[in-house]
mmCIF file of C-alpha atoms (C1' of nucleotides) in Angstrom:
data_model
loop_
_atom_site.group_PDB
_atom_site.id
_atom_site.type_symbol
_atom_site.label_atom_id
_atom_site.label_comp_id
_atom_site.label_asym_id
_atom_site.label_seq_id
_atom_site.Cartn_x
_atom_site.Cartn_y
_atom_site.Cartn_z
ATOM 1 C CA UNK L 1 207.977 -66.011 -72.331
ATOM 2 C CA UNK L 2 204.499 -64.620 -72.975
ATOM 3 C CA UNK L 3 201.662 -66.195 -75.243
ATOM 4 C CA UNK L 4 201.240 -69.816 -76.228
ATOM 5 C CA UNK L 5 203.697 -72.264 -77.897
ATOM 6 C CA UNK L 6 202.775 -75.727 -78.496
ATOM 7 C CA UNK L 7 206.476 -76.522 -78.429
ATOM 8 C CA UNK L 8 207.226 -75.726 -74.977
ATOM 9 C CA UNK L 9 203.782 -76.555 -73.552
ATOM 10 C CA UNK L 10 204.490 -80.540 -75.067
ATOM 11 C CA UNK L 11 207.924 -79.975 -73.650
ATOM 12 C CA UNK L 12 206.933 -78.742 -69.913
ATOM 13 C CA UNK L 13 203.926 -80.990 -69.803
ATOM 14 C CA UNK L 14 206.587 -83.499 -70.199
ATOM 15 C CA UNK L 15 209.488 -82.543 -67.322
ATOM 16 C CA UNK L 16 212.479 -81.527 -68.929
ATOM 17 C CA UNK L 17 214.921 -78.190 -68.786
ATOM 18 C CA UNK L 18 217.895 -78.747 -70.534
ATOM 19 C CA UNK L 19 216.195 -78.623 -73.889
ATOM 20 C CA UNK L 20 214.084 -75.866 -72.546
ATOM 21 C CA UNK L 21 216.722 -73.583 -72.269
ATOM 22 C CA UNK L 22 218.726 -75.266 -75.406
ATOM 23 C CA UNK L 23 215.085 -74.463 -77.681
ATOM 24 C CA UNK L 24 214.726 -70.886 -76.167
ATOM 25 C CA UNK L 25 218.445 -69.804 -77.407
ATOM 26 C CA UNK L 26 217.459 -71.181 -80.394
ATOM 27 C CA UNK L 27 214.243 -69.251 -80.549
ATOM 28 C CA UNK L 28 215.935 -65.790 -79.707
ATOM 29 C CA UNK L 29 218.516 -65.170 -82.615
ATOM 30 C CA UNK L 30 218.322 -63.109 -85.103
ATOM 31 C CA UNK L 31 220.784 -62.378 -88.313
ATOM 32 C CA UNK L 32 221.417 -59.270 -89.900
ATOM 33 C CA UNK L 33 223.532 -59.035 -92.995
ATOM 34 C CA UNK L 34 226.426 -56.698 -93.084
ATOM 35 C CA UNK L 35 228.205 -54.973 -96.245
ATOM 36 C CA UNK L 36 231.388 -55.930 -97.627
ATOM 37 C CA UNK L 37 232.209 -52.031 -96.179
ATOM 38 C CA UNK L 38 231.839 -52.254 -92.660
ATOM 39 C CA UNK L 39 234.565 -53.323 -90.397
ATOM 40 C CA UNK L 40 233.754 -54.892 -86.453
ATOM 41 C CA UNK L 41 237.102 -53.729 -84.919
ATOM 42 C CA UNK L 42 236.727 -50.192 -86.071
ATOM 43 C CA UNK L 43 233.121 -50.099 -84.729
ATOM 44 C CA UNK L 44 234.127 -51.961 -81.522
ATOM 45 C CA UNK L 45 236.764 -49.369 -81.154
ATOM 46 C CA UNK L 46 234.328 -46.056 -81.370
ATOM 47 C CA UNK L 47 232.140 -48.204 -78.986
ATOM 48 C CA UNK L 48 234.871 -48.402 -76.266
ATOM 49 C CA UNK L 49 236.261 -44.223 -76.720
ATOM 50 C CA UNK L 50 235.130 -43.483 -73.193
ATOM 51 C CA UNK L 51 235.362 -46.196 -69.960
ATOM 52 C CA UNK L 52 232.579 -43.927 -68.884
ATOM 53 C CA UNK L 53 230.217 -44.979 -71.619
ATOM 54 C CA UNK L 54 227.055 -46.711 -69.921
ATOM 55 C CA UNK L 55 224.843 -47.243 -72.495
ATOM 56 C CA UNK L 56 226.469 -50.209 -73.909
ATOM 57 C CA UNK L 57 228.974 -52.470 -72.635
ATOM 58 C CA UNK L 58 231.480 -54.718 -74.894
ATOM 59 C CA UNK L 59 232.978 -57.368 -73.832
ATOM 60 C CA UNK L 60 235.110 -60.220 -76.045
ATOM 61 C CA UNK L 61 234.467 -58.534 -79.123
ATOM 62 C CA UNK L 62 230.279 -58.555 -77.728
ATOM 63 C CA UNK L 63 228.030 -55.959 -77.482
ATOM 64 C CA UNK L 64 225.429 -55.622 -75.428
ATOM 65 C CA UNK L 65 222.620 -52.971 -74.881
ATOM 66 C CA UNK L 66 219.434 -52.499 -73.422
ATOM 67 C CA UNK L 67 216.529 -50.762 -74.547
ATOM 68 C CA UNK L 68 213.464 -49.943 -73.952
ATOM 69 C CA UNK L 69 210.364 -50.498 -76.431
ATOM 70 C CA UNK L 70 207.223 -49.004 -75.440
ATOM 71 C CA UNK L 71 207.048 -50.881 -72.234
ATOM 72 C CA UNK L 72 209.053 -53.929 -72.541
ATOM 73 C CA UNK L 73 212.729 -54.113 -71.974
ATOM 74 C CA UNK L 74 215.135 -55.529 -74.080
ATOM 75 C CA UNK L 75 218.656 -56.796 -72.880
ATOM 76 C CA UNK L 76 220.774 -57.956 -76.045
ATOM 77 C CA UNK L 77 223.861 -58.920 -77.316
ATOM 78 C CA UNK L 78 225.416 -58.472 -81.111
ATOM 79 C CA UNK L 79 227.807 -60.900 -81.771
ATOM 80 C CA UNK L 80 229.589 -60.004 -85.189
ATOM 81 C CA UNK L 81 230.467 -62.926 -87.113
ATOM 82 C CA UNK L 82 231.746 -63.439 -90.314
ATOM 83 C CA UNK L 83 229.301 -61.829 -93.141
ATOM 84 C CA UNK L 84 226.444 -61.077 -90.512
ATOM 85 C CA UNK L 85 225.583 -59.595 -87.146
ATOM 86 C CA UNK L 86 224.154 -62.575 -84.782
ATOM 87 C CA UNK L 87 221.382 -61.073 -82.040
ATOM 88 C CA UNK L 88 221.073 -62.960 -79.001
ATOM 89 C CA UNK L 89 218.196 -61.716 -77.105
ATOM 90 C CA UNK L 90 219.026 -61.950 -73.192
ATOM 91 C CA UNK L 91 216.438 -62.486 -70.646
ATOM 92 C CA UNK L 92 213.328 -63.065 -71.705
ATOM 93 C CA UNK L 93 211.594 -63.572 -75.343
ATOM 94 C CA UNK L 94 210.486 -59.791 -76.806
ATOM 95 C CA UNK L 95 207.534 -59.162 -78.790
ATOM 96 C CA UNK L 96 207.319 -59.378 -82.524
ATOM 97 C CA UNK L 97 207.468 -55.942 -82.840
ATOM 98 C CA UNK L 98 209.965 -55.573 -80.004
ATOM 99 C CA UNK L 99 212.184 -57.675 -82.848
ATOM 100 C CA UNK L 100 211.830 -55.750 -85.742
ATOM 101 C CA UNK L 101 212.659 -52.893 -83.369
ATOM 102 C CA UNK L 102 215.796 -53.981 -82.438
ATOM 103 C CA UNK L 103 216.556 -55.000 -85.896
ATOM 104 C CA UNK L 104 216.263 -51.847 -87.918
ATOM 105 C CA UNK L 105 217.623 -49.920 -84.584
ATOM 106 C CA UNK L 106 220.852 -52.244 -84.730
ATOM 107 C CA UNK L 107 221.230 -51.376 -88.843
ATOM 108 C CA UNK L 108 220.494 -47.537 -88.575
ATOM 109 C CA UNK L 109 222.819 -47.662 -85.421
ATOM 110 C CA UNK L 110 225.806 -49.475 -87.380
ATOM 111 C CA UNK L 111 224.025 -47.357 -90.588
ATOM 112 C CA UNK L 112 224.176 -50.955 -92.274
ATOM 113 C CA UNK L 113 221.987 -49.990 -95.551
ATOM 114 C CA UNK L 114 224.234 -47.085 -96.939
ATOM 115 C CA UNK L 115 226.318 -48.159 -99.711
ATOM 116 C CA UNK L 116 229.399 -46.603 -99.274
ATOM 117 C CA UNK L 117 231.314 -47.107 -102.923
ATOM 118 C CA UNK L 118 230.396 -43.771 -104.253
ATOM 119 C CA UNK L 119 232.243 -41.996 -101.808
ATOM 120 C CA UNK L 120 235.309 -44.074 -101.405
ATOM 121 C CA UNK L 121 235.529 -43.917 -105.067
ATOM 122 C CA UNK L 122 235.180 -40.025 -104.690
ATOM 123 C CA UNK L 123 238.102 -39.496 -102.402
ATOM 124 C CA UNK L 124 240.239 -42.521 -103.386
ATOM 125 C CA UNK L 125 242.961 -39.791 -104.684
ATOM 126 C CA UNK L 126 242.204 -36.834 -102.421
ATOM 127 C CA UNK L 127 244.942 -35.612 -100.422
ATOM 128 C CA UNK L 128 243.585 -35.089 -97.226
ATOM 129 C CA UNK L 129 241.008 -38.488 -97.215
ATOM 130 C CA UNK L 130 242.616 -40.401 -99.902
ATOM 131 C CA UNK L 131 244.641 -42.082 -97.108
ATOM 132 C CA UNK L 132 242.487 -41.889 -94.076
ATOM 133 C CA UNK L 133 239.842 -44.133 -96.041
ATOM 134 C CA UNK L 134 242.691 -46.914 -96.999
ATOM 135 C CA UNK L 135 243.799 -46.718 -93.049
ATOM 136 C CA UNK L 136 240.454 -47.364 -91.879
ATOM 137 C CA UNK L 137 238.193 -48.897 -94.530
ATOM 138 C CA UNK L 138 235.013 -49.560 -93.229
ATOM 139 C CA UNK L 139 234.634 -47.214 -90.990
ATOM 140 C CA UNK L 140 231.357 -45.997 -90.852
ATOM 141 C CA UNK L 141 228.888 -43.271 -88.716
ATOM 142 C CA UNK L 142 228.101 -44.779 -85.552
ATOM 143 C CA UNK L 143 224.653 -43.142 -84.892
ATOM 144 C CA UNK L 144 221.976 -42.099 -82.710
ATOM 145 C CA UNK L 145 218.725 -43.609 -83.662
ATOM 146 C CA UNK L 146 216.824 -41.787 -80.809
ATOM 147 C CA UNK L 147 216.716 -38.286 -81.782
ATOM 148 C CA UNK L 148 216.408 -36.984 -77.843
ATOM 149 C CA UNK L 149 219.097 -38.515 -76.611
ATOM 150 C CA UNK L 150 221.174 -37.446 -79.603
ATOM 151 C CA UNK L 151 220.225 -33.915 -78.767
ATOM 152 C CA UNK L 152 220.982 -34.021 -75.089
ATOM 153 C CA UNK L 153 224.400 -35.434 -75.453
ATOM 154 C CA UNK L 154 225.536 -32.699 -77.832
ATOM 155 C CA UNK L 155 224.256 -30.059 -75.422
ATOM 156 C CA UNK L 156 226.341 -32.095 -73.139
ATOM 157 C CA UNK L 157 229.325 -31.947 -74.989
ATOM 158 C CA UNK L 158 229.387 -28.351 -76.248
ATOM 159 C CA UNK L 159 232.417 -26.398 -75.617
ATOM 160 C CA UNK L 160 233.857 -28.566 -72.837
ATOM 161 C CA UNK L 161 236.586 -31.619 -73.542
ATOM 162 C CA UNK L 162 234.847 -34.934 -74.504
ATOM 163 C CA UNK L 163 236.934 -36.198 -71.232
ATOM 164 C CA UNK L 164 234.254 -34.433 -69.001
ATOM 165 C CA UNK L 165 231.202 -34.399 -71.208
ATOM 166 C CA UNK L 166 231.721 -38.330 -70.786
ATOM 167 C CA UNK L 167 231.605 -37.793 -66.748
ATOM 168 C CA UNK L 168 228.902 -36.001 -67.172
ATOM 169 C CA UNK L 169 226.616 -38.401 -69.064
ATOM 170 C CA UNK L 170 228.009 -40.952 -66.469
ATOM 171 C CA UNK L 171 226.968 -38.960 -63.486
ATOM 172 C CA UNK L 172 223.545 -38.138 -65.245
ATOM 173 C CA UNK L 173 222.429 -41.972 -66.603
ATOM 174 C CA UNK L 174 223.526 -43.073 -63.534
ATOM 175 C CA UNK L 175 221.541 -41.046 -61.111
ATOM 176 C CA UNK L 176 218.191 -40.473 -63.583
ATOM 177 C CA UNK L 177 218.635 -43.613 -65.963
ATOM 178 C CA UNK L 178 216.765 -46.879 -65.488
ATOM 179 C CA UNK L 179 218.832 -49.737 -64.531
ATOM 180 C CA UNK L 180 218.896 -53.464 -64.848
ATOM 181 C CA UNK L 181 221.241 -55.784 -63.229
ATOM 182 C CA UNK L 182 221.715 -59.345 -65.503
ATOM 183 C CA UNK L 183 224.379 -61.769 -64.829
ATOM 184 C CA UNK L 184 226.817 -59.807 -62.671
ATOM 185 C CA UNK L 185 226.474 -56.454 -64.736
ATOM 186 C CA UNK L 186 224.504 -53.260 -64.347
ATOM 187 C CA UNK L 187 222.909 -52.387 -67.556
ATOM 188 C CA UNK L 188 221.056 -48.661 -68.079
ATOM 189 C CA UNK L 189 218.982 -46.790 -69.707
ATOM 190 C CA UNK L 190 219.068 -43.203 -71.024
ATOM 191 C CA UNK L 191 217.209 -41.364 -68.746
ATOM 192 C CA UNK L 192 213.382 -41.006 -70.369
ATOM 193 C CA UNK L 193 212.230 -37.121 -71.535
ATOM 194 C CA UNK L 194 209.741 -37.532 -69.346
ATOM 195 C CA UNK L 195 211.199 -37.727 -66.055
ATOM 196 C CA UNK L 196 214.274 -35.108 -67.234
ATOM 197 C CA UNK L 197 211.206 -32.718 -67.775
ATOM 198 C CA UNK L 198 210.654 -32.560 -64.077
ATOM 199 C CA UNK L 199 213.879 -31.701 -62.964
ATOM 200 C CA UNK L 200 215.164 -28.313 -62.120
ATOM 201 C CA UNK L 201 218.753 -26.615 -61.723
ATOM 202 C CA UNK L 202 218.774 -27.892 -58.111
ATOM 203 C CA UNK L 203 219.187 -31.534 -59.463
ATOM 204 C CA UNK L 204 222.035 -31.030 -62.432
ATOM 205 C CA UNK L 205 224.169 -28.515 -61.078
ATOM 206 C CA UNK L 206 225.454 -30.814 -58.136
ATOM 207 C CA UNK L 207 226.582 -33.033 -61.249
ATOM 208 C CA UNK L 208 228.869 -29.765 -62.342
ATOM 209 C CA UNK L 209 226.290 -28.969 -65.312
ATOM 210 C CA UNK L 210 226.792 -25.217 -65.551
ATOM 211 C CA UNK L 211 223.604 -23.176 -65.460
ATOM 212 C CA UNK L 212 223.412 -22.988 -69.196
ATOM 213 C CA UNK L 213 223.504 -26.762 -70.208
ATOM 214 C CA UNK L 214 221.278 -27.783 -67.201
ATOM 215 C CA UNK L 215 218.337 -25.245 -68.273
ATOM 216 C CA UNK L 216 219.390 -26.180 -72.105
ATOM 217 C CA UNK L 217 218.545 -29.941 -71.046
ATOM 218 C CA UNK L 218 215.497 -29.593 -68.980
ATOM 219 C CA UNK L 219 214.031 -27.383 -72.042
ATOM 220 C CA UNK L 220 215.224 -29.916 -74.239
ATOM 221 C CA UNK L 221 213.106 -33.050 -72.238
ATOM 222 C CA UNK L 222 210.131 -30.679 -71.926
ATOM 223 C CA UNK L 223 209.925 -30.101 -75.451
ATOM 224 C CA UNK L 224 210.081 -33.894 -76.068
ATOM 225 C CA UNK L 225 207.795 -35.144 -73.259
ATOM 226 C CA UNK L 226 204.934 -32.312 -74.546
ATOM 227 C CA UNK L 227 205.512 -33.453 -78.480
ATOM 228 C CA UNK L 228 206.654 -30.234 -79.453
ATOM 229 C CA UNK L 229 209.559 -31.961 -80.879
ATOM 230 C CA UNK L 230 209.820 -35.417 -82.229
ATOM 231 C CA UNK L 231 211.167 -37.537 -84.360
ATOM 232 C CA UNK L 232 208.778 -38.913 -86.258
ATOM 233 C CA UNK L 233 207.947 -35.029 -86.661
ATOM 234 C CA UNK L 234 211.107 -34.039 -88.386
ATOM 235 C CA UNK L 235 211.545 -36.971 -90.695
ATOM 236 C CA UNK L 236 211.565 -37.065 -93.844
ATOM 237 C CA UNK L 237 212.114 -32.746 -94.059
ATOM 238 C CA UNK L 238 214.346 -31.078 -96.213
ATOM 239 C CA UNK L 239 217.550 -31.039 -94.557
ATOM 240 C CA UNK L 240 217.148 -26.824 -94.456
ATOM 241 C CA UNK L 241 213.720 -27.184 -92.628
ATOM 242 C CA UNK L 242 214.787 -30.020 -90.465
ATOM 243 C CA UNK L 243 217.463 -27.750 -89.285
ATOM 244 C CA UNK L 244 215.149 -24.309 -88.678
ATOM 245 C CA UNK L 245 212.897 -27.005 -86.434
ATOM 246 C CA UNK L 246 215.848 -27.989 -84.135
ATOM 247 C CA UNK L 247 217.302 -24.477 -83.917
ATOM 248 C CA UNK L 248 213.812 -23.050 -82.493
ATOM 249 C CA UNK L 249 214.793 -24.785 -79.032
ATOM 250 C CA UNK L 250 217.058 -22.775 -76.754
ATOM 251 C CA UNK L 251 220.424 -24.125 -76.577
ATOM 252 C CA UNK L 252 220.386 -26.076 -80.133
ATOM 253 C CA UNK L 253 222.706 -23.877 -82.603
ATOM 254 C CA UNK L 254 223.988 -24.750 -85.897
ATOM 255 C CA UNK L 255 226.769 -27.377 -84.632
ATOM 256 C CA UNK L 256 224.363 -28.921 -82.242
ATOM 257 C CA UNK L 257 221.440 -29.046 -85.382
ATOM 258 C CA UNK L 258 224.007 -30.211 -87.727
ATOM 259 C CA UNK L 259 225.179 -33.295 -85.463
ATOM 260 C CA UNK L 260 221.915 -34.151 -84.863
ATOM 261 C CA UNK L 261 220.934 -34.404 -88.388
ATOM 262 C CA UNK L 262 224.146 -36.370 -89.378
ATOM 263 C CA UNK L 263 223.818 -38.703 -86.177
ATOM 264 C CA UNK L 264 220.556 -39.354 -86.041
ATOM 265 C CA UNK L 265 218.616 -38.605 -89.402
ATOM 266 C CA UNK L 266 221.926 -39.544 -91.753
ATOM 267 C CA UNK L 267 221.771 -36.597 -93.839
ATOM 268 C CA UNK L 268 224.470 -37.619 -96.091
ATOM 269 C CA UNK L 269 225.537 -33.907 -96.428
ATOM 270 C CA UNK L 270 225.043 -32.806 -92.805
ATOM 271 C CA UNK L 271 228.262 -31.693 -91.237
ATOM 272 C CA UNK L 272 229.335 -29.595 -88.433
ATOM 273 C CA UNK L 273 230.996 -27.134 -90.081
ATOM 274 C CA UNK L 274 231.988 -24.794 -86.508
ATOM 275 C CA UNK L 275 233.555 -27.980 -85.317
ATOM 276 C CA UNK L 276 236.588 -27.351 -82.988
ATOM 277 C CA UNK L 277 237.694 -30.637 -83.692
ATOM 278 C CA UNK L 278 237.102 -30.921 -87.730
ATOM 279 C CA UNK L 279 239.168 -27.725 -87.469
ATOM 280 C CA UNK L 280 242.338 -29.357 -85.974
ATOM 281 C CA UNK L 281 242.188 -32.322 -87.952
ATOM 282 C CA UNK L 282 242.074 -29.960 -91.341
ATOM 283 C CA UNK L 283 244.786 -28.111 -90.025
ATOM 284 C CA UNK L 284 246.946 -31.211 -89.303
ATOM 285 C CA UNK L 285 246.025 -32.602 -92.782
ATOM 286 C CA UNK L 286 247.158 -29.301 -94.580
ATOM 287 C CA UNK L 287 250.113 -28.680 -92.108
ATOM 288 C CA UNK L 288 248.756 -25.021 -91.764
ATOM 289 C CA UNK L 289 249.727 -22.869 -89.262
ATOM 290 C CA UNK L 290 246.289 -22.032 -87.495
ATOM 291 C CA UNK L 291 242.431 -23.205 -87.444
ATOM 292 C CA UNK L 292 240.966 -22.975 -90.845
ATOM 293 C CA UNK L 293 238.458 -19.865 -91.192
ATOM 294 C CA UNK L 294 234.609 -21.181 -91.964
ATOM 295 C CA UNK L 295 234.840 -20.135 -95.047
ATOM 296 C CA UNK L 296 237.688 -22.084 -95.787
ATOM 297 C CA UNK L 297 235.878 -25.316 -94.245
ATOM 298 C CA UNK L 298 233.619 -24.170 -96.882
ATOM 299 C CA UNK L 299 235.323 -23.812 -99.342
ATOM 300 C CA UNK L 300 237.481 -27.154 -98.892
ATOM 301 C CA UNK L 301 234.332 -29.303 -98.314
ATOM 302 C CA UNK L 302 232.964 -28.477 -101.974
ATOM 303 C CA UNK L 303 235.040 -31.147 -103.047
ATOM 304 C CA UNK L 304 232.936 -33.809 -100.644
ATOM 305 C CA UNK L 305 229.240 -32.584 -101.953
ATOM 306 C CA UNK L 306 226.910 -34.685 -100.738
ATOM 307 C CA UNK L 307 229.019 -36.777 -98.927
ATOM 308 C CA UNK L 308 230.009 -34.290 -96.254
ATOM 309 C CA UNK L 309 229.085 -36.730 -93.353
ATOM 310 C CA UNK L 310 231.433 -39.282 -94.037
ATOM 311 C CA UNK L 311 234.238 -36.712 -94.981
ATOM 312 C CA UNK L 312 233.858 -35.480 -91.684
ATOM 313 C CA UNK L 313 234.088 -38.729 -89.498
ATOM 314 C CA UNK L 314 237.009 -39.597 -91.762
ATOM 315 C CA UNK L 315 238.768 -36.377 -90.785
ATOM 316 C CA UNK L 316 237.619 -37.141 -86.957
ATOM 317 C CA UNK L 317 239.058 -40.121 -86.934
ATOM 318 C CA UNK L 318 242.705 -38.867 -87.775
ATOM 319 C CA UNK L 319 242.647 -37.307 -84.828
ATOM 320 C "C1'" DC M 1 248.572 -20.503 -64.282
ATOM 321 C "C1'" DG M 2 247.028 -20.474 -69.131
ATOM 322 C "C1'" DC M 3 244.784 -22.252 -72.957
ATOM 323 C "C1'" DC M 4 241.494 -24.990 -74.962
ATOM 324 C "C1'" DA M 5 237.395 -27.788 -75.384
ATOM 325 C "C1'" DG M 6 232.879 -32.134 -80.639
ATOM 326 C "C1'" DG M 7 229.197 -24.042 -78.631
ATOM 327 C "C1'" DT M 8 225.151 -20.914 -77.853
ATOM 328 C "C1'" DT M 9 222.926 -16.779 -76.807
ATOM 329 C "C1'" DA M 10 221.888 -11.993 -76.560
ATOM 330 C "C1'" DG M 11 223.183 -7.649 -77.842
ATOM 331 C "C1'" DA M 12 225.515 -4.208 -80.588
ATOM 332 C "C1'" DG M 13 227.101 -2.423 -85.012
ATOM 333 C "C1'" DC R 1 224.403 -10.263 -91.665
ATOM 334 C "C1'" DT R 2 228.705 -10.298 -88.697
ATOM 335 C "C1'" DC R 3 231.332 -9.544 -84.478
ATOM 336 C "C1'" DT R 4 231.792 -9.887 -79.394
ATOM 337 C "C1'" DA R 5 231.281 -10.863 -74.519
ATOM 338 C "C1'" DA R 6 229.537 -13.897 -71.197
ATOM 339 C "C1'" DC R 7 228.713 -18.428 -69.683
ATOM 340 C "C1'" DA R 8 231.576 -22.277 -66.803
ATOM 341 C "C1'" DT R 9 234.691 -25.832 -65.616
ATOM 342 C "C1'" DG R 10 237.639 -29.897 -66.263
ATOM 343 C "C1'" DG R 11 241.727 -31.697 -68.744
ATOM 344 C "C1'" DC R 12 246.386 -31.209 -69.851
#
DNA sequence: CGCCAGGTTAGAG
DNA sequence: CTCTAACATGGC
């Protein structure tokens, strides 16, 4: 606990613990509210895809994350319950704005505020998504608030199996990630632009980077940790100029640019369009023979205007 | 062993 | 602008 509260200072002064820890659970929840449109087991599900994933561990339908805010660190759990998401905040007390921090990161993680009606009421008879939105109503983008670490997974993940981008991430939080060990488990950290900066090939390649995605990622954490890139710099852009930005750093193409701005800046019609896997999920939909041309991807996803983002987790998720 | 994987780049036409 | 080779390595 830091700073002064008159409730606990009458309550030490006079002896007691129970209560003490009783009044601090009290004193770290938090609510958010949660659309009619969002369902629990299909986020918990995308949550779990990998037994690699370290950035977030769920346990009995929990989920718990830690994060870092300037320079405190925040250890939490999510507890969904029935019309709202209940935030337990582990360890210690965080700052006001540590709160509010965690609070709009947990709705633009979950992407809480979008209403999705409009587009369920676009595809509700289309023949490809028509049934895929039924199946899994609710369903919605889990993203990437932090832009950096959005960018360095999809380098990660280009052109190899999501099977061994996972051990990758694993092998690279683990060895260059903060980590904090609470009640039995080891929680971590992505590991900080800063510090990735300073690394060379020497340090990724024994994790089975190749040559190309270790230089890709160093670049990447340089142009973070000097500001060239940001955020807060990008926001707000045209989704055209947002893209040019991103695809001025080696190693960011049009998928990786496109993901990025779906994942982490929720353009509602940003959508990787060269997308091996958007490709076999079209071509299982239609029964075709082979991978859909880009101009038929195109050409089909005319249909979803302005709602390409969604179409395209929906067509994911058949996979 | 072969084919594919949540691609990108540089270079040629 | 489009097409192609090279990159690199695990998963199945």
């Amino acid at each position: 606990m830091t700073g002064f509260n008159p409730i606990l200072a009458d309550f030490y002064a006079a002896g007691g613990s129970e209560f003490a820890l009783h009044y601090l659970c009290i004193m770290t929840s938090l609510y958010i509210d949660i659309p009619d449109a969002f369902s629990v087991p299909l986020t918990l599900d995308f949550l779990q895809r990998s037994p690699r994933e370290l950035l977030h561990r769920i346990d009995n339908g929990r989920i718990y994350k830690l994060l870092r805010v300037v320079d405190e660190r925040v250890l939490f759990e999510i507890v969904p319950e029935d019309n709202l998401l209940h935030i337990n905040f582990l360890i210690h007390e965080p700052s006001v704005a540590a709160t509010q921090y965690i609070k709009s990161y947990v709705r633009e993680w979950f992407d809480l505020d979008t209403d999705l009606q409009p587009f369920y009421h676009l595809v509700a008879h289309d023949k490809l998504l028509g049934p895929l939105v039924k199946q899994y109503f609710g369903y919605r983008i889990v993203g990437q608030p932090d832009l950096y670490e959005s960018l360095v997974w999809a380098v990660l993940g280009q052109q190899i199996n999501l099977t061994f981008a996972y051990t990758l991430k694993q092998r690279f939080v683990e060895q260059f990630g903060e980590r904090l060990v609470w009640d039995a488990h080891t929680y971590y950290m992505f590991p900080p632009a800063e510090d990735v900066a300073l690394l060379s090939d020497a340090d990724l390649l024994p994790l089975q980077f190749s040559r190309q995605k270790s230089q890709y990622i160093i670049r990447l954490a340089e142009a973070f940790a000097s500001g060239e890139i940001s955020r807060e710099k990008l926001q707000g852009l045209p989704l055209e100029q947002a893209k040019t930005q991103l695809m001025k750093v080696k190693g960011i193409g049009n998928w990786t640019a496109n993901y990025a701005l779906m994942k982490t800046f929720r353009y509602p019609n940003a959508f990787p369009r060269e997308d091996a896997g958007l490709h076999n999920a079209i071509k299982n939909l239609q029964g075709m023979a082979s991978k859909p041309t880009l101009d038929e991807v195109s050409s089909l996803f005319t249909r979803y205007k302005g709602w390409e983002a969604y179409a395209t987790l929906y067509f994911w998720k058949s996979l």
